[in-house]
Amino acid sequence: MEKIIDEILKYEQDSSVLEPKKEDRIEMIQKIINYTETFLESNPELPAFRSFHPDHLDDLNKPFLETPGDIDEIISDLGNSMDYSGINPASGKHLGYIPGGGIFTSSLADYWADITNRYAGVFYANPGAVKIENQIIRWLVELAGYGKNAWGSLLSGGSNANLSAIVTAREEKLKSLSDYENAVIYLTSQTHHCVNKAIKIAGLHHANIRYIKIDERYRMIPQNLKSQIEKDLSLGLKPFMIVGSVGTTDTGAIDPVNELLEIAHEYEAWFHIDAAYGGFFLLTDILDEFKPGINGSDSIVMDPHKSLFLPYGLGILLVNDGEALKRTFSLSANYLQDATEMEDEISPADVSPELTKHFRGLRMWLPLKLHGISPFKAALFEKHLLAKYFNEKVSQLSDFEVGPEPDLSVVLFRFNDPSIDSNKFNELLLRKIHEDGTIFVSSTTIDNTFWIRAAILVFRTHKNTIDLFLNLLGEFCSQIKNNYLQEENES
Ligand SMILES: *Cc1c(COP(=O)(O)O)cnc(C)c1O
């Protein structure tokens, strides 16, 4: 016994650094704050993109040791390597893919949630944490215009939320082996690839996937959907799920969800909306004409880490028939028997694949409480109008063409001089933008046409960023043109 006690006390001593003393905690916090404050203060001057060179990661090659590391050295290594190359998503000059941003007050909530480590999976374990997450769900149910039986789930991002939606649809609609074999899912070429991934993970990769034709604004054509469904029915297949997008990733297009909803009703298909990007524009009046389709949909995904400007790590699924969500994800176990006795609030674990999870609701709840809702609305209106402004301005640059008037906040544009290979020119232009790094944008190819796209969604992106980008575009184009002429003369 004596020996065991000695050993226990030795191990207690050896592991005691896992609970730093107050002075040490304050010192560590101060050092991290010094770093993050320097970062935030210099952020407006930092490039949005630095291309990667293996040297940049040298400081991260140091192995884990048995012995403690030095915090100053660690902070400096992270700053010089992790925070050096690649995209800077916290930059207002990040206009690539679908950006997010990462508002400051969310980080405080994450800090709080991590320190107190509240268990937000089960009501019994922390009624307050679950109530906070459920308050968010109730608010969003109202925002989506869903019915009083609707419910939702706070997940790690849009991909997991789309996956949970598709699993719910599968459980509700596919009841037999032949249903699985005959299931048909309707998408467009513009549907986010995470939906295809989800179909695969959900075991539906043998389902028939139909890519419905899109119009010149990249929106699904309802008439084509309808005739495809009729064709599938005549083949004895089972039209099972229609996926509409409210804000596609490529172009920010909004599918005609009102018409799609009617078709879904007519053929009793599950109507899912992927609004991972566009969802929070519901806070404005920009989506008003699409509300009937959104309100009546069976499920919808929206990402607070995109259009609510939160740091990465939160995607929401809402399901209009909340019972469907419970039927899909609720299972219990003997070791949870104490938890089942209290049911004042729905437990997140009963409506999601997760049990133990990050208390991710607080990072959305705290900013909404601290700032109120109106600054978020203002930021969304600002991004939408900046996209229109940029679209207009870039179309006035000589030899530039733009895509459709932006539905939300993505602008497609390209240099188009008929005398040259425009795809090649735009690839060179994009390369030039990336080499410069001040602004970051990404590109896409639609029907063999190479487009550069500017997605304006970081809360730190303002008019000065857009004006700067317009200037840079003009500059880069004349440089590339000169090189072109030189090459032509030499050959
Ligand atoms: C970003 C995005 C997704 C994927 O969401 P993640 O949060 O990146 O997993 C799905 N659909 C659309 C339309 C998106 O823009």
XYZ file of C-alpha atoms and ligand atoms in Angstrom:
506
model
C 0.000 0.000 0.000
C 2.769 2.368 1.054
C 4.427 1.879 -2.323
C 1.282 2.623 -4.267
C 0.733 5.814 -2.276
C 4.286 6.973 -2.977
C 3.795 6.334 -6.670
C 0.460 8.125 -6.773
C 1.988 11.179 -5.130
C 4.925 11.133 -7.490
C 2.648 11.020 -10.527
C 0.506 13.769 -9.042
C 3.609 15.903 -8.768
C 4.833 15.004 -12.273
C 1.531 15.943 -13.884
C 0.911 19.084 -11.854
C 1.879 21.448 -14.688
C -1.393 20.496 -16.380
C -2.991 22.844 -13.864
C -0.831 25.987 -14.151
C -0.893 28.370 -11.192
C -2.765 31.639 -11.430
C 0.339 33.785 -12.104
C 1.427 31.376 -14.801
C -2.020 31.389 -16.393
C -2.124 35.163 -16.464
C 1.344 35.283 -17.941
C 0.440 32.800 -20.689
C -2.793 34.613 -21.497
C -0.890 37.878 -21.693
C 1.632 36.434 -24.115
C -1.073 35.011 -26.359
C -2.954 38.316 -26.244
C 0.229 40.179 -27.128
C 0.522 37.969 -30.179
C -3.127 38.126 -31.270
C -3.300 41.892 -30.693
C -0.177 42.426 -32.805
C -1.782 40.215 -35.437
C -5.068 42.137 -35.411
C -3.341 45.518 -35.466
C -1.124 44.566 -38.403
C -3.819 42.540 -40.195
C -4.989 45.395 -42.465
C -1.435 45.563 -43.881
C -0.903 41.805 -44.150
C -1.268 40.140 -47.560
C -4.372 38.020 -48.049
C -2.241 35.279 -49.573
C 1.369 34.128 -49.452
C 2.268 31.214 -51.666
C 3.779 28.321 -49.842
C 7.431 27.416 -49.723
C 8.559 24.350 -47.691
C 11.015 26.587 -45.735
C 8.034 28.342 -44.202
C 7.217 25.247 -42.184
C 10.727 24.521 -40.893
C 9.832 25.741 -37.419
C 7.071 23.155 -37.255
C 9.421 20.217 -37.758
C 10.482 20.127 -34.127
C 9.328 16.880 -32.470
C 7.199 16.503 -29.342
C 9.475 16.081 -26.330
C 8.999 14.547 -22.903
C 10.059 17.882 -21.427
C 8.296 21.264 -21.434
C 8.714 23.714 -24.288
C 9.284 27.446 -24.053
C 6.129 29.454 -24.709
C 7.948 32.390 -26.309
C 9.666 30.075 -28.752
C 6.418 28.264 -29.498
C 4.519 31.496 -30.136
C 7.276 32.709 -32.393
C 7.356 29.398 -34.308
C 3.603 29.497 -34.858
C 3.686 33.113 -35.948
C 6.551 32.532 -38.380
C 5.169 29.371 -39.915
C 1.499 28.547 -39.337
C 0.470 32.183 -39.623
C 2.749 32.894 -42.560
C 1.852 31.135 -45.796
C -1.433 30.222 -47.432
C -4.634 32.212 -47.266
C -5.223 34.676 -44.448
C -8.940 34.081 -43.806
C -9.024 36.842 -41.205
C -8.095 39.365 -43.887
C -10.680 41.673 -45.382
C -8.769 41.202 -48.625
C -9.683 37.508 -48.723
C -12.214 37.269 -51.539
C -11.639 33.625 -52.454
C -13.949 30.588 -52.305
C -16.622 31.450 -49.711
C -14.767 33.317 -46.974
C -15.847 33.757 -43.382
C -13.798 36.069 -41.223
C -13.945 35.202 -37.542
C -15.431 37.882 -35.345
C -13.507 38.623 -32.164
C -16.281 38.075 -29.633
C -16.739 34.482 -30.801
C -13.201 33.747 -29.697
C -14.058 34.930 -26.187
C -16.993 32.535 -26.123
C -14.770 29.667 -27.266
C -12.297 30.536 -24.531
C -15.068 30.518 -21.947
C -16.555 27.272 -23.268
C -13.149 25.592 -23.178
C -12.292 26.753 -19.672
C -15.569 25.664 -18.083
C -15.818 22.729 -20.504
C -19.612 22.542 -20.228
C -21.133 19.390 -21.615
C -23.560 20.506 -24.281
C -24.595 17.079 -25.543
C -27.207 16.199 -22.941
C -29.639 18.452 -21.060
C -29.069 16.700 -17.752
C -25.322 17.312 -17.895
C -25.630 21.029 -18.442
C -29.126 22.414 -18.728
C -27.809 25.940 -19.375
C -25.494 25.006 -22.236
C -28.254 23.003 -23.906
C -30.728 25.838 -23.401
C -28.295 28.234 -25.102
C -27.896 25.915 -28.098
C -31.650 25.377 -28.281
C -32.310 29.106 -28.124
C -30.164 29.412 -31.239
C -32.155 26.654 -32.932
C -35.465 28.352 -32.049
C -34.216 31.670 -33.404
C -33.073 30.044 -36.643
C -36.295 28.055 -37.039
C -38.086 31.386 -36.967
C -35.579 32.928 -39.365
C -36.136 30.094 -41.856
C -39.897 30.512 -41.436
C -40.233 26.866 -40.412
C -43.231 25.507 -38.481
C -43.516 25.067 -34.716
C -42.528 21.395 -34.937
C -39.259 22.205 -36.632
C -35.953 21.493 -34.938
C -32.273 21.576 -35.705
C -28.753 20.619 -34.910
C -25.534 22.577 -34.407
C -22.754 20.811 -36.271
C -19.142 21.526 -37.126
C -19.816 22.912 -40.615
C -21.885 22.788 -43.767
C -20.579 19.430 -44.934
C -21.629 17.659 -41.759
C -24.939 19.530 -41.735
C -25.672 18.489 -45.345
C -24.704 14.929 -44.459
C -27.115 14.898 -41.512
C -29.858 16.322 -43.754
C -29.365 13.625 -46.362
C -29.324 10.864 -43.747
C -32.584 12.264 -42.332
C -34.155 12.344 -45.795
C -32.977 8.794 -46.425
C -34.473 7.532 -43.166
C -37.790 9.265 -43.853
C -38.191 8.416 -47.516
C -36.406 5.155 -48.294
C -38.173 2.304 -46.551
C -37.116 -0.793 -48.461
C -34.220 -2.251 -50.366
C -35.951 -1.526 -53.658
C -36.409 2.105 -52.569
C -32.632 2.294 -52.166
C -32.035 0.778 -55.560
C -34.532 3.004 -57.309
C -33.850 6.243 -55.479
C -33.201 9.305 -57.622
C -31.589 12.510 -56.349
C -31.829 15.779 -58.281
C -28.979 18.313 -58.198
C -27.325 20.688 -60.625
C -23.727 20.915 -61.766
C -23.486 23.859 -59.345
C -24.494 21.906 -56.218
C -21.639 21.901 -53.691
C -19.519 18.740 -53.896
C -20.060 18.058 -50.196
C -23.578 16.970 -51.188
C -22.119 14.287 -53.460
C -19.759 13.314 -50.665
C -22.689 13.105 -48.247
C -24.647 10.933 -50.688
C -21.690 8.575 -50.762
C -21.161 8.522 -46.993
C -24.902 8.004 -46.487
C -24.605 4.793 -48.491
C -26.563 6.198 -51.401
C -23.829 6.095 -54.010
C -25.865 3.607 -56.001
C -28.748 6.062 -56.161
C -29.349 7.685 -59.536
C -28.080 11.245 -59.548
C -29.581 13.610 -62.087
C -27.894 16.893 -62.877
C -30.724 19.140 -63.994
C -29.954 21.737 -66.618
C -29.228 25.273 -65.396
C -30.206 28.551 -67.025
C -27.902 31.421 -67.991
C -27.870 32.563 -64.360
C -26.733 29.097 -63.241
C -30.099 28.281 -61.624
C -31.878 24.941 -61.891
C -34.604 25.008 -64.574
C -37.840 23.790 -62.927
C -39.375 22.582 -66.187
C -36.389 20.323 -66.800
C -36.612 18.995 -63.264
C -40.265 18.155 -63.777
C -39.766 16.368 -67.065
C -36.814 14.414 -65.652
C -38.963 13.281 -62.708
C -41.722 12.195 -65.107
C -39.165 10.265 -67.112
C -37.802 8.588 -63.957
C -41.307 7.646 -62.793
C -42.009 6.042 -66.141
C -38.874 3.945 -65.626
C -40.243 2.748 -62.280
C -37.709 4.770 -60.281
C -38.309 6.648 -57.034
C -37.741 10.413 -57.116
C -36.564 10.836 -53.576
C -34.772 14.105 -52.955
C -34.360 17.470 -54.675
C -31.466 19.671 -53.570
C -31.732 23.406 -54.205
C -29.029 25.931 -53.383
C -29.531 29.344 -51.851
C -26.201 30.747 -52.881
C -24.068 28.365 -54.922
C -20.369 28.402 -54.177
C -19.256 29.135 -57.735
C -21.536 32.047 -58.534
C -23.784 32.727 -55.545
C -26.800 31.721 -57.648
C -30.132 31.035 -55.978
C -32.172 28.189 -57.403
C -35.892 28.920 -58.007
C -36.789 27.328 -54.684
C -40.463 28.340 -54.814
C -41.004 26.333 -57.997
C -38.780 23.495 -56.785
C -40.851 23.222 -53.614
C -44.062 22.836 -55.616
C -42.506 20.094 -57.702
C -41.212 18.366 -54.564
C -44.736 18.446 -53.107
C -46.285 17.167 -56.303
C -43.999 14.134 -56.372
C -43.595 13.710 -52.603
C -39.839 14.156 -52.726
C -37.775 15.542 -49.861
C -36.795 19.141 -50.621
C -33.454 20.060 -49.153
C -31.895 23.510 -49.408
C -28.161 24.033 -49.129
C -27.877 27.609 -47.883
C -24.474 27.070 -46.257
C -23.307 30.262 -47.912
C -26.503 32.275 -48.401
C -28.517 31.324 -45.312
C -27.967 34.355 -43.136
C -29.002 36.733 -45.897
C -32.442 35.800 -44.505
C -31.671 38.489 -41.919
C -32.015 41.035 -44.755
C -34.787 41.448 -47.331
C -32.519 40.185 -50.131
C -34.063 36.707 -50.055
C -37.687 37.830 -49.670
C -38.845 36.566 -53.069
C -37.470 33.100 -52.214
C -39.163 32.837 -48.835
C -42.099 30.590 -49.825
C -39.674 27.921 -51.058
C -37.375 28.294 -48.075
C -40.228 28.283 -45.523
C -41.743 25.148 -47.034
C -38.560 23.151 -47.550
C -38.004 19.935 -45.594
C -34.496 20.804 -44.483
C -31.996 23.632 -44.785
C -28.313 24.088 -43.995
C -26.723 27.398 -43.085
C -23.177 28.117 -41.990
C -22.648 30.768 -39.311
C -18.929 30.449 -40.106
C -19.736 31.949 -43.496
C -22.564 34.469 -43.625
C -22.652 35.175 -39.880
C -18.895 35.879 -39.918
C -18.019 33.443 -37.125
C -14.664 31.670 -36.922
C -14.666 28.228 -38.542
C -16.490 25.479 -36.733
C -20.266 25.960 -36.907
C -22.812 24.724 -39.442
C -26.538 24.453 -38.798
C -29.101 21.952 -39.987
C -32.811 22.712 -39.583
C -35.504 20.164 -40.338
C -39.120 21.289 -40.754
C -40.449 18.105 -39.178
C -38.326 18.026 -36.030
C -39.618 14.541 -35.214
C -37.861 13.278 -38.351
C -34.585 14.518 -36.924
C -35.285 12.692 -33.658
C -36.360 9.503 -35.413
C -33.085 9.569 -37.338
C -30.612 10.374 -34.589
C -32.123 9.398 -31.260
C -30.770 6.245 -29.682
C -29.959 5.661 -26.035
C -27.787 3.405 -23.949
C -27.820 1.993 -20.424
C -24.968 4.192 -19.268
C -27.082 7.233 -20.127
C -29.988 6.124 -17.946
C -29.641 9.022 -15.479
C -29.946 11.488 -18.328
C -33.246 10.307 -19.740
C -35.229 11.371 -16.699
C -35.122 15.094 -17.448
C -36.626 16.274 -20.685
C -37.281 20.007 -20.335
C -35.239 20.605 -23.462
C -34.337 18.422 -26.411
C -30.775 17.177 -25.956
C -28.428 17.843 -28.900
C -27.275 14.209 -28.766
C -30.819 13.125 -29.690
C -30.832 15.095 -32.938
C -27.264 14.724 -34.158
C -24.673 12.020 -34.841
C -22.547 13.439 -32.010
C -22.636 12.721 -28.284
C -19.746 14.570 -26.652
C -19.119 17.721 -28.641
C -17.706 21.192 -28.488
C -20.111 23.609 -26.801
C -20.241 25.455 -30.098
C -23.462 27.314 -29.438
C -21.808 29.849 -27.152
C -19.617 31.229 -29.973
C -22.784 32.318 -31.797
C -24.883 33.211 -28.761
C -22.391 35.600 -27.164
C -21.816 37.793 -30.253
C -25.575 38.009 -30.881
C -26.115 39.082 -27.254
C -23.192 41.502 -27.159
C -23.657 43.198 -30.530
C -27.377 42.728 -31.147
C -28.639 41.515 -34.502
C -28.543 44.781 -36.445
C -24.748 45.004 -37.066
C -24.930 41.563 -38.703
C -27.725 42.765 -40.982
C -25.740 45.873 -41.853
C -22.649 43.827 -42.677
C -24.692 41.547 -44.964
C -26.275 44.482 -46.801
C -22.808 46.016 -47.130
C -21.337 42.827 -48.682
C -24.250 42.517 -51.110
C -23.921 46.128 -52.225
C -20.118 45.860 -52.456
C -20.622 42.924 -54.838
C -22.984 45.002 -56.984
C -20.547 47.916 -56.888
C -17.600 45.719 -57.855
C -19.637 44.031 -60.592
C -20.543 47.402 -62.085
C -17.027 48.813 -61.788
C -15.240 45.786 -63.205
C -17.638 45.660 -66.152
C -16.516 49.224 -66.960
C -12.825 48.258 -67.095
C -11.812 47.981 -70.727
C -12.053 44.463 -72.152
C -13.584 42.975 -69.013
C -16.818 41.056 -68.911
C -18.801 39.991 -65.855
C -21.155 37.112 -65.096
C -24.783 37.572 -64.068
C -25.740 40.413 -61.704
C -24.802 38.950 -58.286
C -27.745 37.398 -56.409
C -25.793 37.586 -53.138
C -22.126 38.574 -52.938
C -20.157 36.581 -55.510
C -18.963 38.327 -58.677
C -17.721 36.446 -61.749
C -15.450 38.364 -64.081
C -12.865 37.796 -66.783
C -10.663 39.659 -69.164
C -12.106 39.128 -72.614
C -10.220 40.381 -75.631
C -11.362 38.415 -78.694
C -7.904 38.684 -80.257
C -6.236 36.543 -77.584
C -6.801 33.240 -75.787
C -8.925 34.626 -72.963
C -8.830 31.510 -70.784
C -5.052 31.589 -70.857
C -4.961 35.319 -70.194
C -7.213 34.945 -67.149
C -5.095 32.102 -65.809
C -2.086 34.417 -66.080
C -4.044 37.187 -64.424
C -5.032 34.917 -61.542
C -1.433 33.770 -61.163
C -0.331 37.387 -61.034
C -2.937 38.175 -58.357
C -1.709 35.217 -56.300
C 1.963 36.117 -56.723
C 1.209 39.629 -55.558
C -0.923 38.306 -52.686
C -2.396 41.640 -51.576
C -5.850 40.379 -52.513
C -6.862 36.745 -52.707
C -9.462 35.515 -55.199
C -10.142 32.080 -56.659
C -11.395 30.883 -60.015
C -13.790 28.444 -61.573
C -14.457 26.972 -64.990
C -18.036 26.817 -66.207
C -18.757 25.349 -69.656
C -15.074 25.615 -70.582
C -14.936 29.276 -69.667
C -12.377 30.288 -67.059
C -13.815 32.855 -64.656
C -12.151 34.679 -61.808
C -14.534 35.086 -58.905
C -14.611 37.535 -56.040
C -16.636 36.342 -53.051
C -17.252 39.282 -50.761
C -18.170 37.989 -47.332
C -15.472 38.773 -44.790
C -16.884 41.326 -42.346
C -13.602 43.227 -42.704
C -14.045 43.736 -46.460
C -15.068 47.323 -47.162
C -15.213 49.717 -50.101
C -11.516 50.597 -49.799
C -10.617 46.921 -50.397
C -12.748 46.792 -53.532
C -11.278 50.037 -54.875
C -7.776 48.747 -54.197
C -8.578 45.546 -56.080
C -9.962 47.473 -59.070
C -6.722 49.435 -59.269
C -4.597 46.310 -59.004
C -6.616 44.589 -61.734
C -5.955 47.427 -64.153
C -2.254 47.389 -63.290
C -1.845 43.611 -63.603
C -3.696 43.534 -66.910
C -1.447 46.090 -68.535
C 1.630 44.198 -67.279
C 0.367 40.931 -68.726
C -0.639 42.637 -71.961
C 2.862 44.081 -72.334
C 4.395 40.650 -71.806
C 1.981 39.257 -74.350
C 2.931 41.832 -76.961
C 6.588 41.238 -76.260
C 6.157 37.483 -76.730
C 4.231 38.029 -79.954
C 6.923 40.377 -81.303
C 9.688 37.963 -80.414
C 8.001 35.033 -82.106
C -19.042 26.052 -47.976
C -20.208 25.358 -48.540
C -20.534 24.059 -48.163
C -19.650 23.241 -47.253
O -19.645 23.745 -45.976
P -18.385 23.579 -44.987
O -18.773 24.412 -43.832
O -17.189 24.069 -45.748
O -18.270 22.128 -44.667
C -21.691 23.509 -48.665
N -22.477 24.195 -49.517
C -22.193 25.435 -49.912
C -23.112 26.144 -50.856
C -21.043 26.066 -49.437
O -20.754 27.314 -49.846
